[in-house]
mmCIF file of C-alpha atoms in Angstrom:
data_model
loop_
_atom_site.group_PDB
_atom_site.id
_atom_site.type_symbol
_atom_site.label_atom_id
_atom_site.label_comp_id
_atom_site.label_asym_id
_atom_site.label_seq_id
_atom_site.Cartn_x
_atom_site.Cartn_y
_atom_site.Cartn_z
ATOM 1 C CA MET F 1 113.797 -64.398 16.020
ATOM 2 C CA PHE F 2 116.329 -66.903 17.347
ATOM 3 C CA GLU F 3 120.017 -66.367 16.736
ATOM 4 C CA TYR F 4 122.163 -68.805 14.842
ATOM 5 C CA VAL F 5 125.501 -69.012 13.065
ATOM 6 C CA GLU F 6 124.920 -68.414 9.362
ATOM 7 C CA PHE F 7 126.640 -70.522 6.721
ATOM 8 C CA PRO F 8 126.845 -69.893 2.974
ATOM 9 C CA ILE F 9 124.102 -71.939 1.320
ATOM 10 C CA LEU F 10 125.621 -74.755 -0.712
ATOM 11 C CA PRO F 11 124.689 -74.874 -4.430
ATOM 12 C CA ILE F 12 122.883 -78.219 -4.142
ATOM 13 C CA VAL F 13 120.858 -76.978 -1.157
ATOM 14 C CA LYS F 14 119.994 -73.766 -3.015
ATOM 15 C CA THR F 15 118.890 -75.768 -6.074
ATOM 16 C CA HIS F 16 116.665 -77.979 -3.919
ATOM 17 C CA LEU F 17 115.090 -74.937 -2.292
ATOM 18 C CA ILE F 18 114.416 -73.245 -5.647
ATOM 19 C CA ILE F 19 112.813 -76.407 -7.032
ATOM 20 C CA ASN F 20 110.499 -76.733 -4.050
ATOM 21 C CA CYS F 21 109.595 -73.032 -4.122
ATOM 22 C CA VAL F 22 108.640 -73.298 -7.798
ATOM 23 C CA LEU F 23 106.669 -76.464 -7.076
ATOM 24 C CA ALA F 24 104.874 -74.694 -4.218
ATOM 25 C CA VAL F 25 103.839 -71.828 -6.521
ATOM 26 C CA ILE F 26 102.614 -74.235 -9.209
ATOM 27 C CA THR F 27 100.693 -76.173 -6.573
ATOM 28 C CA LEU F 28 98.941 -72.996 -5.420
ATOM 29 C CA VAL F 29 97.958 -72.256 -9.036
ATOM 30 C CA ILE F 30 96.575 -75.778 -9.499
ATOM 31 C CA ILE F 31 94.605 -75.495 -6.267
ATOM 32 C CA GLY F 32 93.159 -72.191 -7.480
ATOM 33 C CA LEU F 33 92.129 -73.809 -10.770
ATOM 34 C CA ARG F 34 90.620 -76.736 -8.865
ATOM 35 C CA LEU F 35 88.450 -74.394 -6.812
ATOM 36 C CA PHE F 36 87.501 -72.456 -9.947
ATOM 37 C CA ALA F 37 86.445 -75.697 -11.645
ATOM 38 C CA ARG F 38 84.289 -76.623 -8.666
ATOM 39 C CA PHE F 39 82.469 -73.313 -8.563
ATOM 40 C CA LEU F 40 82.260 -73.119 -12.361
ATOM 41 C CA THR F 41 79.977 -76.157 -12.350
ATOM 42 C CA GLY F 42 77.969 -74.871 -9.385
ATOM 43 C CA ALA F 43 78.962 -77.902 -7.341
ATOM 44 C CA GLY F 44 80.721 -76.071 -4.500
ATOM 45 C CA LEU F 45 83.230 -77.826 -2.268
ATOM 46 C CA TRP F 46 83.095 -81.261 -0.689
ATOM 47 C CA TRP F 47 85.150 -83.021 1.955
ATOM 48 C CA ASP F 48 87.929 -84.066 -0.420
ATOM 49 C CA ASP F 49 88.378 -80.388 -1.369
ATOM 50 C CA TYR F 50 88.405 -79.248 2.250
ATOM 51 C CA LEU F 51 91.048 -81.834 3.131
ATOM 52 C CA ILE F 52 93.289 -80.735 0.261
ATOM 53 C CA LEU F 53 92.857 -77.100 1.292
ATOM 54 C CA PHE F 54 93.908 -78.117 4.803
ATOM 55 C CA ALA F 55 97.002 -79.837 3.391
ATOM 56 C CA VAL F 56 98.126 -76.816 1.336
ATOM 57 C CA PRO F 57 99.453 -74.632 4.204
ATOM 58 C CA GLN F 58 101.172 -77.692 5.649
ATOM 59 C CA GLY F 59 102.964 -78.293 2.352
ATOM 60 C CA MET F 60 103.986 -74.643 2.265
ATOM 61 C CA ALA F 61 105.252 -74.907 5.865
ATOM 62 C CA MET F 62 107.550 -77.764 4.852
ATOM 63 C CA VAL F 63 109.192 -75.513 2.269
ATOM 64 C CA VAL F 64 109.459 -72.685 4.828
ATOM 65 C CA ILE F 65 111.326 -74.948 7.262
ATOM 66 C CA GLN F 66 113.561 -76.116 4.435
ATOM 67 C CA GLY F 67 114.342 -72.456 3.737
ATOM 68 C CA LEU F 68 115.088 -71.760 7.404
ATOM 69 C CA TRP F 69 117.427 -74.749 7.582
ATOM 70 C CA ALA F 70 119.389 -73.831 4.452
ATOM 71 C CA PRO F 71 121.623 -71.112 6.005
ATOM 72 C CA MET F 72 122.080 -73.088 9.219
ATOM 73 C CA GLY F 73 124.598 -75.409 7.642
ATOM 74 C CA VAL F 74 122.664 -78.082 5.737
ATOM 75 C CA GLY F 75 125.323 -80.039 3.885
ATOM 76 C CA TYR F 76 128.110 -79.075 6.280
ATOM 77 C CA PRO F 77 129.720 -81.496 8.783
ATOM 78 C CA MET F 78 128.021 -81.453 12.165
ATOM 79 C CA ALA F 79 131.272 -80.503 13.842
ATOM 80 C CA GLU F 80 130.971 -77.111 12.122
ATOM 81 C CA THR F 81 127.223 -76.665 12.631
ATOM 82 C CA ALA F 82 127.177 -77.607 16.320
ATOM 83 C CA PRO F 83 126.107 -74.082 17.464
ATOM 84 C CA ASN F 84 122.926 -74.444 15.374
ATOM 85 C CA ILE F 85 122.094 -78.061 16.093
ATOM 86 C CA GLU F 86 119.487 -77.437 18.800
ATOM 87 C CA HIS F 87 117.612 -74.997 16.534
ATOM 88 C CA ILE F 88 117.708 -77.573 13.732
ATOM 89 C CA LEU F 89 116.465 -80.361 16.017
ATOM 90 C CA LYS F 90 113.626 -78.228 17.398
ATOM 91 C CA MET F 91 112.465 -77.497 13.869
ATOM 92 C CA LEU F 92 112.865 -81.186 13.048
ATOM 93 C CA VAL F 93 110.128 -81.976 15.584
ATOM 94 C CA SER F 94 107.767 -79.553 13.822
ATOM 95 C CA TYR F 95 108.939 -80.908 10.476
ATOM 96 C CA GLU F 96 108.002 -84.473 11.434
ATOM 97 C CA LEU F 97 104.577 -83.479 12.752
ATOM 98 C CA ILE F 98 103.728 -81.342 9.718
ATOM 99 C CA TYR F 99 104.914 -84.059 7.343
ATOM 100 C CA ALA F 100 102.812 -86.696 9.108
ATOM 101 C CA THR F 101 99.614 -84.612 9.078
ATOM 102 C CA SER F 102 100.055 -83.291 5.524
ATOM 103 C CA ILE F 103 100.666 -86.696 3.948
ATOM 104 C CA SER F 104 97.774 -88.199 5.904
ATOM 105 C CA THR F 105 95.462 -85.379 4.853
ATOM 106 C CA ILE F 106 96.332 -85.862 1.170
ATOM 107 C CA LYS F 107 95.701 -89.601 1.382
ATOM 108 C CA LEU F 108 92.355 -89.074 3.109
ATOM 109 C CA SER F 109 91.378 -86.514 0.462
ATOM 110 C CA VAL F 110 91.964 -89.087 -2.287
ATOM 111 C CA LEU F 111 90.005 -91.748 -0.410
ATOM 112 C CA ILE F 112 87.081 -89.408 0.249
ATOM 113 C CA PHE F 113 87.163 -88.558 -3.466
ATOM 114 C CA TYR F 114 86.751 -92.277 -4.187
ATOM 115 C CA LEU F 115 83.692 -92.377 -1.941
ATOM 116 C CA ARG F 116 82.245 -89.416 -3.824
ATOM 117 C CA VAL F 117 82.771 -90.891 -7.263
ATOM 118 C CA PHE F 118 82.358 -94.655 -6.967
ATOM 119 C CA VAL F 119 79.138 -96.351 -5.837
ATOM 120 C CA ASN F 120 80.224 -99.965 -6.154
ATOM 121 C CA LYS F 121 79.542 -101.498 -2.736
ATOM 122 C CA THR F 122 82.736 -103.570 -2.616
ATOM 123 C CA MET F 123 84.830 -100.596 -3.689
ATOM 124 C CA ARG F 124 83.266 -98.366 -1.033
ATOM 125 C CA MET F 125 83.799 -100.935 1.728
ATOM 126 C CA ALA F 126 87.434 -101.398 0.720
ATOM 127 C CA THR F 127 87.911 -97.618 0.638
ATOM 128 C CA LYS F 128 86.511 -97.231 4.129
ATOM 129 C CA GLY F 129 88.849 -99.972 5.345
ATOM 130 C CA VAL F 130 91.842 -98.128 3.890
ATOM 131 C CA ILE F 131 90.625 -94.891 5.506
ATOM 132 C CA ILE F 132 90.709 -96.615 8.909
ATOM 133 C CA PHE F 133 94.205 -97.958 8.182
ATOM 134 C CA VAL F 134 95.477 -94.522 7.135
ATOM 135 C CA CYS F 135 94.011 -92.923 10.274
ATOM 136 C CA LEU F 136 95.712 -95.485 12.525
ATOM 137 C CA TRP F 137 98.994 -95.008 10.639
ATOM 138 C CA SER F 138 98.682 -91.242 11.090
ATOM 139 C CA VAL F 139 98.132 -91.551 14.827
ATOM 140 C CA GLY F 140 101.210 -93.780 15.052
ATOM 141 C CA ASN F 141 103.256 -91.208 13.126
ATOM 142 C CA ILE F 142 102.320 -88.454 15.542
ATOM 143 C CA LEU F 143 102.785 -90.540 18.699
ATOM 144 C CA GLN F 144 106.281 -91.689 17.733
ATOM 145 C CA VAL F 145 107.440 -88.070 17.694
ATOM 146 C CA PHE F 146 106.505 -87.680 21.357
ATOM 147 C CA LEU F 147 107.374 -91.171 22.561
ATOM 148 C CA ILE F 148 110.709 -91.851 20.867
ATOM 149 C CA CYS F 149 112.691 -90.255 23.727
ATOM 150 C CA ARG F 150 112.362 -90.040 27.495
ATOM 151 C CA PRO F 151 112.395 -87.238 28.490
ATOM 152 C CA PHE F 152 110.825 -85.699 25.392
ATOM 153 C CA ALA F 153 113.178 -82.677 25.518
ATOM 154 C CA ALA F 154 116.102 -85.002 24.791
ATOM 155 C CA ILE F 155 115.001 -85.037 21.144
ATOM 156 C CA TYR F 156 116.299 -81.504 20.681
ATOM 157 C CA THR F 157 118.464 -80.804 23.772
ATOM 158 C CA VAL F 158 122.069 -81.893 23.276
ATOM 159 C CA ALA F 159 122.867 -81.787 26.997
ATOM 160 C CA LEU F 160 120.155 -84.356 27.775
ATOM 161 C CA MET F 161 121.042 -86.807 25.022
ATOM 162 C CA PRO F 162 123.758 -88.789 26.860
ATOM 163 C CA THR F 163 121.428 -89.713 29.746
ATOM 164 C CA ALA F 164 118.147 -89.954 27.826
ATOM 165 C CA GLN F 165 116.454 -93.173 26.794
ATOM 166 C CA CYS F 166 115.741 -92.902 23.063
ATOM 167 C CA GLY F 167 114.668 -95.375 20.456
ATOM 168 C CA ASP F 168 116.123 -95.661 16.987
ATOM 169 C CA GLN F 169 114.907 -92.445 15.348
ATOM 170 C CA VAL F 170 116.229 -93.258 11.893
ATOM 171 C CA GLY F 171 114.640 -96.705 12.152
ATOM 172 C CA SER F 172 111.321 -95.112 13.080
ATOM 173 C CA PHE F 173 111.595 -92.764 10.080
ATOM 174 C CA ILE F 174 112.173 -95.738 7.780
ATOM 175 C CA ALA F 175 109.298 -97.721 9.337
ATOM 176 C CA ILE F 176 106.951 -94.784 8.839
ATOM 177 C CA GLY F 177 108.162 -94.463 5.257
ATOM 178 C CA ALA F 178 107.557 -98.170 4.646
ATOM 179 C CA PHE F 179 103.962 -97.931 5.875
ATOM 180 C CA ASN F 180 103.639 -94.778 3.806
ATOM 181 C CA ILE F 181 104.435 -96.835 0.695
ATOM 182 C CA ILE F 182 102.002 -99.574 1.748
ATOM 183 C CA THR F 183 99.151 -97.079 2.083
ATOM 184 C CA ASP F 184 100.090 -95.551 -1.279
ATOM 185 C CA VAL F 185 99.909 -98.967 -2.950
ATOM 186 C CA LEU F 186 96.498 -99.594 -1.407
ATOM 187 C CA ILE F 187 95.204 -96.206 -2.523
ATOM 188 C CA LEU F 188 96.540 -96.673 -6.060
ATOM 189 C CA THR F 189 95.142 -100.168 -6.546
ATOM 190 C CA LEU F 190 91.639 -99.443 -5.246
ATOM 191 C CA PRO F 191 90.263 -97.640 -8.331
ATOM 192 C CA ILE F 192 92.260 -99.448 -11.032
ATOM 193 C CA PRO F 193 89.582 -102.090 -11.844
ATOM 194 C CA THR F 194 86.970 -99.334 -12.204
ATOM 195 C CA VAL F 195 89.175 -96.876 -14.101
ATOM 196 C CA TRP F 196 90.251 -99.504 -16.631
ATOM 197 C CA THR F 197 86.650 -100.486 -17.390
ATOM 198 C CA LEU F 198 85.714 -96.915 -18.334
ATOM 199 C CA LYS F 199 84.791 -96.327 -21.957
ATOM 200 C CA THR F 200 87.713 -94.061 -22.673
ATOM 201 C CA SER F 201 91.022 -94.266 -24.490
ATOM 202 C CA LYS F 202 93.887 -96.310 -23.087
ATOM 203 C CA GLY F 203 96.043 -93.174 -23.041
ATOM 204 C CA LYS F 204 93.671 -91.436 -20.641
ATOM 205 C CA LYS F 205 93.537 -94.494 -18.395
ATOM 206 C CA ILE F 206 97.334 -94.663 -18.270
ATOM 207 C CA ALA F 207 97.579 -90.913 -17.651
ATOM 208 C CA LEU F 208 95.064 -91.053 -14.771
ATOM 209 C CA THR F 209 96.906 -93.960 -13.168
ATOM 210 C CA ALA F 210 100.336 -92.366 -13.725
ATOM 211 C CA VAL F 211 99.295 -89.100 -12.082
ATOM 212 C CA PHE F 212 98.463 -90.854 -8.817
ATOM 213 C CA LEU F 213 101.482 -93.163 -9.161
ATOM 214 C CA VAL F 214 103.963 -90.279 -9.357
ATOM 215 C CA GLY F 215 102.222 -88.095 -6.788
ATOM 216 C CA LEU F 216 101.787 -90.732 -4.125
ATOM 217 C CA LEU F 217 104.145 -93.658 -4.606
ATOM 218 C CA VAL F 218 107.290 -92.778 -6.569
ATOM 219 C CA VAL F 219 108.410 -89.875 -4.378
ATOM 220 C CA ALA F 220 107.652 -91.891 -1.225
ATOM 221 C CA MET F 221 109.937 -94.662 -2.479
ATOM 222 C CA ILE F 222 112.734 -92.219 -3.319
ATOM 223 C CA ARG F 223 112.364 -90.557 0.080
ATOM 224 C CA ILE F 224 112.706 -93.818 1.988
ATOM 225 C CA VAL F 225 115.985 -94.504 0.155
ATOM 226 C CA THR F 226 117.318 -91.124 1.265
ATOM 227 C CA LEU F 227 116.235 -91.837 4.848
ATOM 228 C CA THR F 228 118.469 -94.913 4.927
ATOM 229 C CA GLN F 229 121.410 -92.561 4.335
ATOM 230 C CA LEU F 230 120.466 -90.294 7.252
ATOM 231 C CA ASP F 231 122.939 -90.244 10.156
ATOM 232 C CA LEU F 232 121.875 -88.417 13.319
ATOM 233 C CA VAL F 233 125.487 -88.275 14.502
ATOM 234 C CA ASN F 234 126.267 -86.209 11.412
ATOM 235 C CA LEU F 235 122.779 -84.870 10.796
ATOM 236 C CA THR F 236 123.407 -81.655 8.891
ATOM 237 C CA GLU F 237 125.720 -83.236 6.330
ATOM 238 C CA SER F 238 123.573 -86.333 5.744
ATOM 239 C CA MET F 239 120.151 -84.644 5.632
ATOM 240 C CA VAL F 240 120.512 -82.858 2.265
ATOM 241 C CA TRP F 241 118.458 -85.249 0.152
ATOM 242 C CA ALA F 242 116.090 -86.393 2.915
ATOM 243 C CA ASP F 243 115.263 -82.734 3.562
ATOM 244 C CA PHE F 244 114.607 -82.122 -0.144
ATOM 245 C CA TRP F 245 112.346 -85.116 -0.808
ATOM 246 C CA SER F 246 110.450 -84.732 2.467
ATOM 247 C CA ALA F 247 109.516 -81.167 1.486
ATOM 248 C CA THR F 248 108.786 -82.200 -2.109
ATOM 249 C CA GLU F 249 106.405 -85.075 -1.343
ATOM 250 C CA PRO F 250 103.454 -83.131 0.167
ATOM 251 C CA ASN F 251 103.327 -80.421 -2.508
ATOM 252 C CA LEU F 252 103.837 -82.854 -5.364
ATOM 253 C CA GLY F 253 101.091 -85.036 -3.893
ATOM 254 C CA ILE F 254 98.679 -82.082 -3.708
ATOM 255 C CA PHE F 255 99.584 -81.140 -7.283
ATOM 256 C CA CYS F 256 99.086 -84.622 -8.734
ATOM 257 C CA VAL F 257 95.834 -85.511 -6.981
ATOM 258 C CA SER F 258 94.347 -82.154 -8.015
ATOM 259 C CA LEU F 259 95.166 -82.502 -11.722
ATOM 260 C CA PRO F 260 92.295 -84.926 -12.524
ATOM 261 C CA MET F 261 89.863 -82.398 -11.015
ATOM 262 C CA LEU F 262 90.649 -79.940 -13.813
ATOM 263 C CA GLY F 263 88.888 -82.009 -16.479
ATOM 264 C CA THR F 264 85.971 -79.589 -16.562
ATOM 265 C CA LEU F 265 88.247 -76.662 -17.383
ATOM 266 C CA TRP F 266 90.123 -78.663 -19.983
ATOM 267 C CA THR F 267 87.023 -79.734 -21.863
ATOM 268 C CA ARG F 268 85.479 -76.274 -21.724
ATOM 269 C CA TYR F 269 88.426 -74.129 -22.680
ATOM 270 C CA PHE F 270 91.330 -76.171 -24.010
ATOM 271 C CA SER F 271 90.119 -79.287 -25.755
ATOM 272 C CA ARG F 272 89.979 -79.117 -29.549
ATOM 273 C CA LYS F 273 87.656 -82.067 -29.905
ATOM 274 C CA SER F 274 84.239 -81.919 -31.499
ATOM 275 C CA PRO F 275 81.746 -79.896 -29.431
ATOM 276 C CA SER F 276 79.231 -82.741 -29.700
ATOM 277 C CA LYS F 277 81.601 -84.934 -27.659
ATOM 278 C CA LEU F 278 82.394 -82.309 -25.091
ATOM 279 C CA ASP F 279 79.023 -80.842 -24.329
ATOM 280 C CA PRO F 280 75.769 -82.833 -24.551
ATOM 281 C CA TYR F 281 73.800 -79.584 -24.594
ATOM 282 C CA HIS F 282 75.807 -77.945 -27.391
ATOM 283 C CA SER F 283 74.039 -77.378 -30.685
ATOM 284 C CA SER F 284 75.548 -76.046 -33.878
ATOM 285 C CA GLU F 285 74.012 -73.026 -35.451
ATOM 286 C CA ASN F 286 73.825 -74.666 -38.861
ATOM 287 C CA GLY F 287 72.673 -78.224 -39.436
ATOM 288 C CA THR F 288 74.365 -80.587 -41.812
ATOM 289 C CA ASN F 289 72.334 -82.207 -44.588
ATOM 290 C CA GLY F 290 69.197 -80.662 -43.211
ATOM 291 C CA THR F 291 69.812 -81.917 -39.677
ATOM 292 C CA ASN F 292 69.958 -79.269 -36.972
ATOM 293 C CA GLY F 293 71.975 -79.401 -33.781
ATOM 294 C CA PHE F 294 69.064 -80.655 -31.672
ATOM 295 C CA SER F 295 68.531 -83.567 -34.025
ATOM 296 C CA LYS F 296 72.198 -84.448 -33.731
ATOM 297 C CA LEU F 297 71.882 -84.278 -29.975
ATOM 298 C CA LYS F 298 68.841 -86.504 -29.975
ATOM 299 C CA ASN F 299 70.404 -89.103 -32.234
ATOM 300 C CA SER F 300 73.857 -89.158 -30.605
ATOM 301 C CA SER F 301 73.900 -92.288 -28.489
ATOM 302 C CA ASN F 302 77.293 -93.830 -29.126
ATOM 303 C CA PRO F 303 80.144 -91.950 -27.430
ATOM 304 C CA GLY F 304 83.576 -92.176 -28.900
ATOM 305 C CA THR F 305 86.495 -93.955 -27.346
ATOM 306 C CA ASP F 306 87.774 -90.667 -25.941
ATOM 307 C CA THR F 307 84.625 -89.970 -23.997
ATOM 308 C CA ILE F 308 84.446 -91.014 -20.350
ATOM 309 C CA VAL F 309 80.969 -92.406 -19.791
ATOM 310 C CA MET F 310 80.496 -91.054 -16.308
ATOM 311 C CA GLU F 311 78.392 -88.255 -15.023
ATOM 312 C CA ASP F 312 80.183 -85.060 -14.112
ATOM 313 C CA LEU F 313 82.356 -85.456 -11.017
ATOM 314 C CA TYR F 314 81.242 -81.967 -10.100
ATOM 315 C CA ALA F 315 77.503 -82.370 -10.434
ATOM 316 C CA PRO F 316 75.557 -79.778 -8.377
ATOM 317 C CA ASN F 317 73.785 -82.392 -6.269
ATOM 318 C CA LYS F 318 76.440 -84.029 -4.118
ATOM 319 C CA GLU F 319 74.144 -85.923 -1.783
ATOM 320 C CA VAL F 320 71.852 -87.893 -4.074
ATOM 321 C CA TYR F 321 73.014 -91.419 -4.829
ATOM 322 C CA HIS F 322 71.283 -93.471 -7.448
ATOM 323 C CA LYS F 323 71.497 -96.601 -9.518
ATOM 324 C CA THR F 324 70.429 -97.211 -13.091
ATOM 325 C CA ASP F 325 67.975 -99.981 -13.869
ATOM 326 C CA VAL F 326 68.889 -101.883 -16.990
ATOM 327 C CA ALA F 327 66.432 -104.532 -18.081
ATOM 328 C CA ALA F 328 66.705 -107.134 -20.771
ATOM 329 C CA ALA F 329 64.128 -106.732 -23.517
ATOM 330 C CA THR F 330 62.018 -109.415 -25.116
ATOM 331 C CA PRO F 331 62.143 -109.762 -28.880
ATOM 332 C CA ASP F 332 59.070 -107.592 -29.273
ATOM 333 C CA GLY F 333 60.787 -104.741 -27.402
ATOM 334 C CA ASP F 334 58.904 -104.964 -24.067
ATOM 335 C CA ARG F 335 60.877 -104.900 -20.854
ATOM 336 C CA ALA F 336 60.717 -108.235 -19.101
ATOM 337 C CA GLY F 337 62.235 -110.107 -16.243
ATOM 338 C CA THR F 338 64.044 -108.762 -13.201
ATOM 339 C CA PRO F 339 65.905 -105.547 -13.893
ATOM 340 C CA LEU F 340 69.656 -105.792 -14.007
ATOM 341 C CA ARG F 341 71.412 -103.364 -11.685
ATOM 342 C CA ALA F 342 74.196 -101.284 -13.216
ATOM 343 C CA ASN F 343 76.325 -98.796 -11.414
ATOM 344 C CA SER F 344 76.390 -95.211 -12.529
ATOM 345 C CA SER F 345 78.230 -92.347 -10.853
ATOM 346 C CA GLU F 346 77.106 -91.398 -7.384
ATOM 347 C CA GLU F 347 75.880 -87.952 -8.220
ATOM 348 C CA ALA F 348 72.513 -87.376 -9.842
ATOM 349 C CA LEU F 349 72.727 -84.490 -12.245
ATOM 350 C CA THR F 350 70.046 -81.858 -11.964
ATOM 351 C CA MET F 351 68.862 -81.578 -15.521
ATOM 352 C CA GLN F 352 67.186 -78.510 -16.955
ATOM 353 C CA MET F 353 65.549 -80.576 -19.691
ATOM 354 C CA GLY F 354 63.513 -83.759 -19.846
ATOM 355 C CA ASP F 355 65.526 -86.935 -19.483
ATOM 356 C CA HIS F 356 64.195 -89.979 -21.262
ATOM 357 C CA ARG F 357 66.214 -93.200 -21.234
ATOM 358 C CA ASN F 358 65.535 -96.316 -23.281
ATOM 359 C CA TYR F 359 67.321 -99.585 -22.773
ATOM 360 C CA HIS F 360 67.670 -102.317 -25.403
ATOM 361 C CA ARG F 361 69.043 -105.814 -25.347
ATOM 362 C CA GLN F 362 71.619 -106.402 -28.062
ATOM 363 C CA PRO F 363 73.026 -109.802 -29.042
ATOM 364 C CA GLU F 364 76.477 -108.790 -27.827
ATOM 365 C CA GLY F 365 75.284 -107.542 -24.440
ATOM 366 C CA ILE F 366 73.374 -104.721 -22.809
ATOM 367 C CA ARG F 367 73.358 -101.356 -24.486
ATOM 368 C CA VAL F 368 72.268 -98.197 -22.705
ATOM 369 C CA GLN F 369 70.884 -95.533 -25.003
ATOM 370 C CA THR F 370 70.265 -92.008 -23.773
ATOM 371 C CA LYS F 371 67.956 -89.570 -25.526
ATOM 372 C CA TRP F 372 66.858 -86.069 -24.636
ATOM 373 C CA THR F 373 63.552 -84.523 -25.529
ATOM 374 C CA ILE F 374 63.467 -80.720 -25.532
ATOM 375 C CA SER F 375 60.221 -78.853 -25.728
ATOM 376 C CA VAL F 376 59.709 -75.113 -25.985
ATOM 377 C CA ASP F 377 56.601 -73.659 -24.334
#
């Protein structure tokens, strides 16, 4: 272990570290619940899950570096922390690289999730375009760490700084942060048209949008403000808030983008809504007015406003893509004309019962009615 001059940790720095440690623990719990939800449905993991799992240790590493910095004089004038400055700068290089890869990994996880859920051709093409943009931005983030100074060692070696050729490091941090916000805006706006056309309550739509907004955009905007206050000439004293928000952003991002994946657990164990809305295969033991649970199931075709009309995001079959044919009906009930194509979710559920779908043309538009027929041998 390297030697350094230890300083008493300032109260504000200690508070920041405690907050990020608590957030890191909560994030690990949410990730555990996310994995449990995936395996609970028999779906297993997909690329968006693998990317988030890859981002988790990076988010934890950011908090570890924050903890290592704390007793080195964060918050103190640089004139007092000069004996530790090279150790701080060396860790800053790792800090930048880990931040760049963790944020990029989280963004790519969200975009891959979009590809898994949405089958709209325009949406998928736009998502792939944003993936390319994020990848190029990530490469630029990593390259600037190695190219900002010549020689490279001048980034962390005080003796080389007077003769080295270095670009504006704070300016590069701000530029990276600005592009970070741009990518966040792109990621947030991609699914909004689809999310807001779902047959679900406005509260759920707002909640789903807000989760991504806070996790991806708000913290990035706050962080870029703190970066404008960073002064490399007085690094240790000016880095207090930039250090805090830079360590907060990855873990908060992992936390927020994982929350929507817990819907399966919520509906199974925590929701107090009617079982008929939560589980299409649920049947009550006692019928009402002579109608048993299977009859209710068969006749239930109009979901409520709090039901998201999408197939399970964690369906077992992750590879099968399909569309639903919806055809207009003639007055006598026969299907006629060219079928109308309607998007459904990208995953075809493997049903353990017969699936019979009838489609009817209503005066106000197209109505899709789903019925199940269950036979016992």
